[in-house]
Short mmCIF file of C-alpha atoms and ligand atoms in Angstrom, two decimals:
data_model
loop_
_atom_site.label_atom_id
_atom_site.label_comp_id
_atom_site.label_asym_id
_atom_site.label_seq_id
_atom_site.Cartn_x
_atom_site.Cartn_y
_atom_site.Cartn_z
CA UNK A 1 93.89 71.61 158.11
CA UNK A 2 95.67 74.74 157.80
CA UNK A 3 99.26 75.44 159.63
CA UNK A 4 100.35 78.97 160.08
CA UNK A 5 104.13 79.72 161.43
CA UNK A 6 103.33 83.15 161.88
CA UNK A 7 100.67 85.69 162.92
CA UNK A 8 100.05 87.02 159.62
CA UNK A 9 99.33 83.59 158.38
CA UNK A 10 96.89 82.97 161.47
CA UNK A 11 95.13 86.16 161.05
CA UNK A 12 94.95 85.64 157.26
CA UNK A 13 93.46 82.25 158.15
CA UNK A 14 90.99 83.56 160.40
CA UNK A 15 89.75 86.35 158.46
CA UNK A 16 86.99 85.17 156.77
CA UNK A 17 86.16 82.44 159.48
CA UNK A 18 85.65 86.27 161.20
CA UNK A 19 83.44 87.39 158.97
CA UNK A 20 81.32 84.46 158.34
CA UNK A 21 80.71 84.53 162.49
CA UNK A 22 82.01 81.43 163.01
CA UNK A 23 81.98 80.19 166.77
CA UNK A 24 86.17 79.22 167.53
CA UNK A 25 87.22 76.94 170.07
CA UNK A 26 90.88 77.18 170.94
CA UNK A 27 93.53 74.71 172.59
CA UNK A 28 96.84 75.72 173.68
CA UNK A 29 99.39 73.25 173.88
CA UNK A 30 102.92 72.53 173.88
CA UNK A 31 103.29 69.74 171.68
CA UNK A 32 104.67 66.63 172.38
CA UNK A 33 100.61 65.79 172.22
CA UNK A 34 98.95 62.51 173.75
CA UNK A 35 95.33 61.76 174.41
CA UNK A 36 94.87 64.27 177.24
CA UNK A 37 95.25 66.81 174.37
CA UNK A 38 93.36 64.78 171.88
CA UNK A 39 90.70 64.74 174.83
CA UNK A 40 90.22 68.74 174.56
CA UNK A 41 90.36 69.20 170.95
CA UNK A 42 87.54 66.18 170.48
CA UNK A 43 85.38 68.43 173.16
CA UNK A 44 86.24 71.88 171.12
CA UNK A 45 85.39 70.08 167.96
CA UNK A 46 81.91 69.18 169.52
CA UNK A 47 81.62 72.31 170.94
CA UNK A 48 82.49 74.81 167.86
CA UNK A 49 82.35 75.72 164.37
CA UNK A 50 86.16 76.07 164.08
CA UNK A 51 88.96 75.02 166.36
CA UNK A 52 91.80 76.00 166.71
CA UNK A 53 94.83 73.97 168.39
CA UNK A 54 98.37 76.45 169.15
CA UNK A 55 101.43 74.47 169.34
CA UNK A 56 104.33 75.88 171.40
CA UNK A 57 107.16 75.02 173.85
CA UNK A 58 106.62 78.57 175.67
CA UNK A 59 110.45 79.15 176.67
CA UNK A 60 109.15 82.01 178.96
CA UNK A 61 107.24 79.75 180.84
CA UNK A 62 109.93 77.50 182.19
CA UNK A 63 111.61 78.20 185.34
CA UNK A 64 114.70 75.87 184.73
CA UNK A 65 116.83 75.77 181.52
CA UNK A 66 117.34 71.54 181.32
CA UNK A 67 113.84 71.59 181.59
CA UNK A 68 112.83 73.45 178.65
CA UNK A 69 115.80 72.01 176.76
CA UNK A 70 114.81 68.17 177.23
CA UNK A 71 110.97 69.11 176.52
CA UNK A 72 109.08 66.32 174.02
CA UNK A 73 109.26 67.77 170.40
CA UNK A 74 107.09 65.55 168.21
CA UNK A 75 105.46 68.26 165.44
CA UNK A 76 104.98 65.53 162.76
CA UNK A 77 103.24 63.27 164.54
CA UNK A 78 101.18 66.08 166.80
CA UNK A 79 99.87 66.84 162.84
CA UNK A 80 99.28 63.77 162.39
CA UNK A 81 96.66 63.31 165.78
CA UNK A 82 95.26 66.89 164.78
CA UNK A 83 94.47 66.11 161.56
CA UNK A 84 92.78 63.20 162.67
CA UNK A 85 90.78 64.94 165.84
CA UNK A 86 89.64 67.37 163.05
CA UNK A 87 91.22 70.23 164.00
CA UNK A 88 90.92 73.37 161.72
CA UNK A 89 93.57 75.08 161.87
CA UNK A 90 97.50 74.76 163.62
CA UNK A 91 99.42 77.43 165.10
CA UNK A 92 102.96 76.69 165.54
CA UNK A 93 105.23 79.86 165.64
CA UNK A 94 108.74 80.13 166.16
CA UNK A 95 109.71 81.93 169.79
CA UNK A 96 111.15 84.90 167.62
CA UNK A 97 107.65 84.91 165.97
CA UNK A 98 105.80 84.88 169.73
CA UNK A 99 108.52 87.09 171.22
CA UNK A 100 109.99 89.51 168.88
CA UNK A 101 113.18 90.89 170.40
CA UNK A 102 112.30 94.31 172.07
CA UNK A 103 109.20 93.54 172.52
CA UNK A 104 108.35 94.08 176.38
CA UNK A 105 106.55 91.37 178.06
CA UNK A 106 103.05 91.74 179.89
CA UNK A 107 103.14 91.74 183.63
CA UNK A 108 100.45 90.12 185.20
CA UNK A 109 98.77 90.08 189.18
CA UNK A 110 97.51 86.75 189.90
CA UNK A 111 97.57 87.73 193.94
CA UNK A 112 97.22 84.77 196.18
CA UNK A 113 96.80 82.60 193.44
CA UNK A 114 100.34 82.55 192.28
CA UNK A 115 102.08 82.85 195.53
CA UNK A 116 101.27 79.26 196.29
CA UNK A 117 101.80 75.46 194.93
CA UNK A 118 103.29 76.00 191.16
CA UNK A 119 103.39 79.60 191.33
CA UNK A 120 105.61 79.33 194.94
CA UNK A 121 107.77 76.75 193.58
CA UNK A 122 108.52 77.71 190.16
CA UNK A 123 108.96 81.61 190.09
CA UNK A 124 107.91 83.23 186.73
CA UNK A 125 105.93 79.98 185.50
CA UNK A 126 102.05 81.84 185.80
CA UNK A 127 102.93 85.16 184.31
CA UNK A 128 104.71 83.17 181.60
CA UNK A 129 101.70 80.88 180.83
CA UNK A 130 99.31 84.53 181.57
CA UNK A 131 101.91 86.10 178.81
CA UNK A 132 101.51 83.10 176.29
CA UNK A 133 97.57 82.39 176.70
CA UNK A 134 96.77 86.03 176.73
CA UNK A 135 98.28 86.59 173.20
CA UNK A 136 96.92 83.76 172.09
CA UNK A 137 93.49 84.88 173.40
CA UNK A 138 94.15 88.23 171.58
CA UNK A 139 94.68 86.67 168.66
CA UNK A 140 92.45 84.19 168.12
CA UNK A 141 89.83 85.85 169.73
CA UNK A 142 87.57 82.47 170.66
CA UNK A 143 84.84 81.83 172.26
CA UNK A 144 85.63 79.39 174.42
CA UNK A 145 89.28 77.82 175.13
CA UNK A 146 90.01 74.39 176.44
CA UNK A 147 92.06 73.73 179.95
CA UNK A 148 92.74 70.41 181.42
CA UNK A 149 91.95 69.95 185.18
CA UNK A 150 95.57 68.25 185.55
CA UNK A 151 96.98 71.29 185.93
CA UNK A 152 94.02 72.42 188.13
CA UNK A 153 95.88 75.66 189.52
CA UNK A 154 96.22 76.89 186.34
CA UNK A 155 92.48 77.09 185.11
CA UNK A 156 92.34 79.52 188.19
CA UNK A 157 95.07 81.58 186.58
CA UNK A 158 93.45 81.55 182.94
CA UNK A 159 90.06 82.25 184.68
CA UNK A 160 91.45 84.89 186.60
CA UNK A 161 93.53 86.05 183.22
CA UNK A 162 90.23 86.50 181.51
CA UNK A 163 88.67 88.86 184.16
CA UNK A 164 91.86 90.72 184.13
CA UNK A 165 91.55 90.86 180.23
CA UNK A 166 87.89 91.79 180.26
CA UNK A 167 88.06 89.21 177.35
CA UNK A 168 84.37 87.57 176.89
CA UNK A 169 86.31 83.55 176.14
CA UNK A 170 84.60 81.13 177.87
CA UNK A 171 87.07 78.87 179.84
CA UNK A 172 85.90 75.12 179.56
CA UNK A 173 88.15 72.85 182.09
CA UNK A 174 88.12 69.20 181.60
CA UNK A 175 88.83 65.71 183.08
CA UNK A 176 92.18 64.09 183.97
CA UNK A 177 92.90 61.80 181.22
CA UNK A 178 94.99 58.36 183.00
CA UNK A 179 96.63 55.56 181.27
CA UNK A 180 94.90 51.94 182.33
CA UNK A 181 97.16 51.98 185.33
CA UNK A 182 96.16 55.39 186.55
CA UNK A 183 99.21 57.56 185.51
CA UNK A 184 97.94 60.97 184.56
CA UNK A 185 98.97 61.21 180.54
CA UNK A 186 101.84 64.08 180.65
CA UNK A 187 104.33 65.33 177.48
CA UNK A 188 106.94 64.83 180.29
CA UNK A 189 105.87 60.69 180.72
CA UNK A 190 107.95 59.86 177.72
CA UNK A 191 111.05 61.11 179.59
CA UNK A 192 110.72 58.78 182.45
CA UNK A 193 113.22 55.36 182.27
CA UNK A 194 111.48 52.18 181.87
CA UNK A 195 111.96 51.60 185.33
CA UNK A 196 110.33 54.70 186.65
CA UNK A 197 107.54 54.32 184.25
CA UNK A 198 106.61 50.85 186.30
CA UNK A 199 106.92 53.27 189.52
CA UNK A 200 104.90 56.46 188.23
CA UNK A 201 101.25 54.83 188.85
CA UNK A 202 101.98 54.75 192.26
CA UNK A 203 101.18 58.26 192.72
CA UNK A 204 97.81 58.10 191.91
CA UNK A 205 97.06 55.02 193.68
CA UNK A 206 98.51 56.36 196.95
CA UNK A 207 95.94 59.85 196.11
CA UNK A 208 93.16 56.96 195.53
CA UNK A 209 94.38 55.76 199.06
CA UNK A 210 93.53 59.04 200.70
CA UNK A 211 90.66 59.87 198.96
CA UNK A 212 89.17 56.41 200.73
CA UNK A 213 90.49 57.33 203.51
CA UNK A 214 89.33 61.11 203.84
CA UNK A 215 85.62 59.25 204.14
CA UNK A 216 86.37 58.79 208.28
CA UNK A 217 89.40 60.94 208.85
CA UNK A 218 90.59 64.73 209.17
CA UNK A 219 91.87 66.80 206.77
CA UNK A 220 95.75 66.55 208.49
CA UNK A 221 95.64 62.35 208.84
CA UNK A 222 94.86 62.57 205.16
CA UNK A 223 97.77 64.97 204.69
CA UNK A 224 100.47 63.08 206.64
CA UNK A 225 99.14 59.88 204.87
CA UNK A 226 100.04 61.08 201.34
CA UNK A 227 103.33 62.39 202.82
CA UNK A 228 104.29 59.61 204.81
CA UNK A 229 103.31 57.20 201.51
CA UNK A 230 105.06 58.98 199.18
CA UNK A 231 108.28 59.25 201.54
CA UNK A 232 108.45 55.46 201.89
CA UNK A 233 108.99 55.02 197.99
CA UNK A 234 112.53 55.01 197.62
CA UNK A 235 112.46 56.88 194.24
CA UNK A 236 110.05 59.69 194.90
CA UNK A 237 110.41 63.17 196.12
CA UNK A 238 108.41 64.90 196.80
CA UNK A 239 108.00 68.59 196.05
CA UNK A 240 104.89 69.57 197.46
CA UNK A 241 100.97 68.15 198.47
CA UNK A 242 98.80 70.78 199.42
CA UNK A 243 94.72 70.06 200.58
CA UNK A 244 93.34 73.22 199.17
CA UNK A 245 90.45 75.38 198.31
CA UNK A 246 89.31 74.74 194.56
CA UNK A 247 88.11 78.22 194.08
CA UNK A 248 90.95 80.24 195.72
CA UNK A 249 93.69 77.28 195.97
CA UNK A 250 94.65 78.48 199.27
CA UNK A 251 95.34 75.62 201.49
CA UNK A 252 93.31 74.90 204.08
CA UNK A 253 93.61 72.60 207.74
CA UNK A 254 89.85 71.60 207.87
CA UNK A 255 87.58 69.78 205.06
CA UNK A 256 84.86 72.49 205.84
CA UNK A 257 87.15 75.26 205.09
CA UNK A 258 86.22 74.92 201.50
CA UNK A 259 82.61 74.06 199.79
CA UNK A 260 85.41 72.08 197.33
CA UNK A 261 88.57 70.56 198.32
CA UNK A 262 91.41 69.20 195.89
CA UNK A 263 94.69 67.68 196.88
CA UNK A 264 97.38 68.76 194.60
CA UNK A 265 100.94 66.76 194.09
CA UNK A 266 104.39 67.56 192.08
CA UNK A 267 106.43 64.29 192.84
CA UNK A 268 109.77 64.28 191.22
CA UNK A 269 110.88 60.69 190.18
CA UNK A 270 114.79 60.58 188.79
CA UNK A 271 114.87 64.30 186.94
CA UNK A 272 111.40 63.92 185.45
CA UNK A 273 108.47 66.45 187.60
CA UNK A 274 105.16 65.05 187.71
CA UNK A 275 101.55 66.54 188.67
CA UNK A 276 98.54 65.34 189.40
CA UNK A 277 95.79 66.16 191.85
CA UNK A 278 92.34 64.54 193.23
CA UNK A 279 89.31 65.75 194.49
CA UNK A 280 88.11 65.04 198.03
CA UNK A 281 84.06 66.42 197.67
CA UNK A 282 83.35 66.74 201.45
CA UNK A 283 80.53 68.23 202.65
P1 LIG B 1 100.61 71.09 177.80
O1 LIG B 1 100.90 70.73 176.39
O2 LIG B 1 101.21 70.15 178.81
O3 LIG B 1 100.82 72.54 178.12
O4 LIG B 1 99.04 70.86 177.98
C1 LIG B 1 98.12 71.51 177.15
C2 LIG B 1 96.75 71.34 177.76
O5 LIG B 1 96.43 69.96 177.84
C3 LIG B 1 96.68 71.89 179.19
O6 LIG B 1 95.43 72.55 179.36
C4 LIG B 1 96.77 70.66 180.03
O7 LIG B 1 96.16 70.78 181.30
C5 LIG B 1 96.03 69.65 179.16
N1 LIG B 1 96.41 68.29 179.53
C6 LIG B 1 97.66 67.78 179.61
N2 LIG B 1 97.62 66.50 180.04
C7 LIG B 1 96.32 66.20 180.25
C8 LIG B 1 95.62 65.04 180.70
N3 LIG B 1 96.26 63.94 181.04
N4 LIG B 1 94.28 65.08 180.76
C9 LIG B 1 93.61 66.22 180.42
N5 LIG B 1 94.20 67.35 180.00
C10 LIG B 1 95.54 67.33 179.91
#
């Protein structure tokens, strides 16, 4: 496995991987890496010739300053799982080394898409990840890249990133990896106490709730249901649950407003922010 701090090294790695025609698979990541990651690389590894896995805590992509300062940092052992998954190559720059000083940043138009759920409520956060996942796309040039489906709005960004790039990558979106008791693996997990660890499961088992109970009921009772739920747990907040549209993640009031509905949650539970989201399939 080869690690490259900067671009020259990456490029340098990838040259003759270029000219040999090799088909790359690339995963972005920011580290702090659990099975959820381990998930994608194991599918790019299955899927490719060469893969690729970027490491980076994307400062540009957080909205609030604790937040990026308290983000999971675990490079050794992160090697340690990538080595094992059989990853090809690392890339792990420095933020000088992704953002040189001077440099001007791309702007990007996600429309709709970014004016609601995690684009509304933390301003900045798509064009950052557009910024980050479009150099790296540049860069590596792959053929397909690897998104997981927890952060569901944001395969609709990349996808839309790729049109707006002309860039021929294939996105590949995959499954919500849980632990046993249904928490959605997350970098941010190994912040919560011990106490709110025991509490965190309850999230998905009160989306499980709804998804039963969307069988016989309307799109607002399943709404309210999730609300009211969540409100009774003394420890959660929530931030936002939205029923929307998978394609265009516009909310919508009926189940037949969309061919493909997904509920999507941010909970905060003491200062950590969690995510997850389910899919409803109503015809
Ligand atoms: P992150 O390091 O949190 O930016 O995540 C890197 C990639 O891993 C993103 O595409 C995430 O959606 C994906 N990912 C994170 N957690 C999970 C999970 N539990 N299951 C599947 N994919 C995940």
């Amino acid at each position: 496995m080869i690690i490259c701090k900067t671009k020259t090294d990456l490029t340098q790695a990838l040259s003759s991987i270029n000219r040999e025609k090799l088909s790359i698979g690339l995963v972005p990541t920011m580290g702090a890496l659990h099975l959820g990651h381990a998930s994608l690389v194991e599918k790019a590894r299955k899927e490719n010739q060469i893969v690729v896995v970027s490491v980076f805590v994307n400062p540009i992509q957080f909205n609030n300053a604790e937040d990026l300062k308290h983000y999971p940092r675990t490079m050794e052992n992160d090697l340690k799982i990538l080595e094992e998954k059989g990853c090809d190559i690392v890339f792990a720059p420095s933020p000088e080394e992704m953002y040189p000083q001077g440099e001007p940043l791309e702007s990007y138009d996600f429309g709709l898409l970014e004016k609601v759920m995690e684009g509304k409520n933390r301003p900045g956060h798509f064009n950052g990840v557009g910024v980050i996942v479009g150099r790296l796309f540049s860069m590596v040039n792959p053929n397909k890249a690897y998104f997981g489906e927890k952060d569901f709005q944001q395969v609709s960004i990349i996808k839309d990133l790729v049109r707006q790039m002309k860039h021929g990558v294939e996105i590949v979106p995959c499954p919500i990896i849980r632990e046993s008791d249904g928490l959605a693996l997350s970098s941010r997990n190994a912040l919560l106490t011990k106490e709110n660890r025991k509490i965190a499961p309850i999230i998905y088992s009160i989306l499980k709730e709804s998804l039963s109970l969307s069988q016989n009921a309307s799109l607002s009772e399943v709404k309210q249901f999730v609300e009211r739920r969540i409100k009774k747990e003394k420890y959660l907040a929530l931030e936002y649950f939205e029923i929307a549209d998978e394609d265009s993640m516009q909310s919508i009031v009926n189940w037949k407003d969309a061919k493909e509905q997904v509920g999507c949650i941010v909970v905060k539970l003491g200062d950590v922010r969690l995510i997850d989201n389910i899919r409803y399939h109503k015809k």
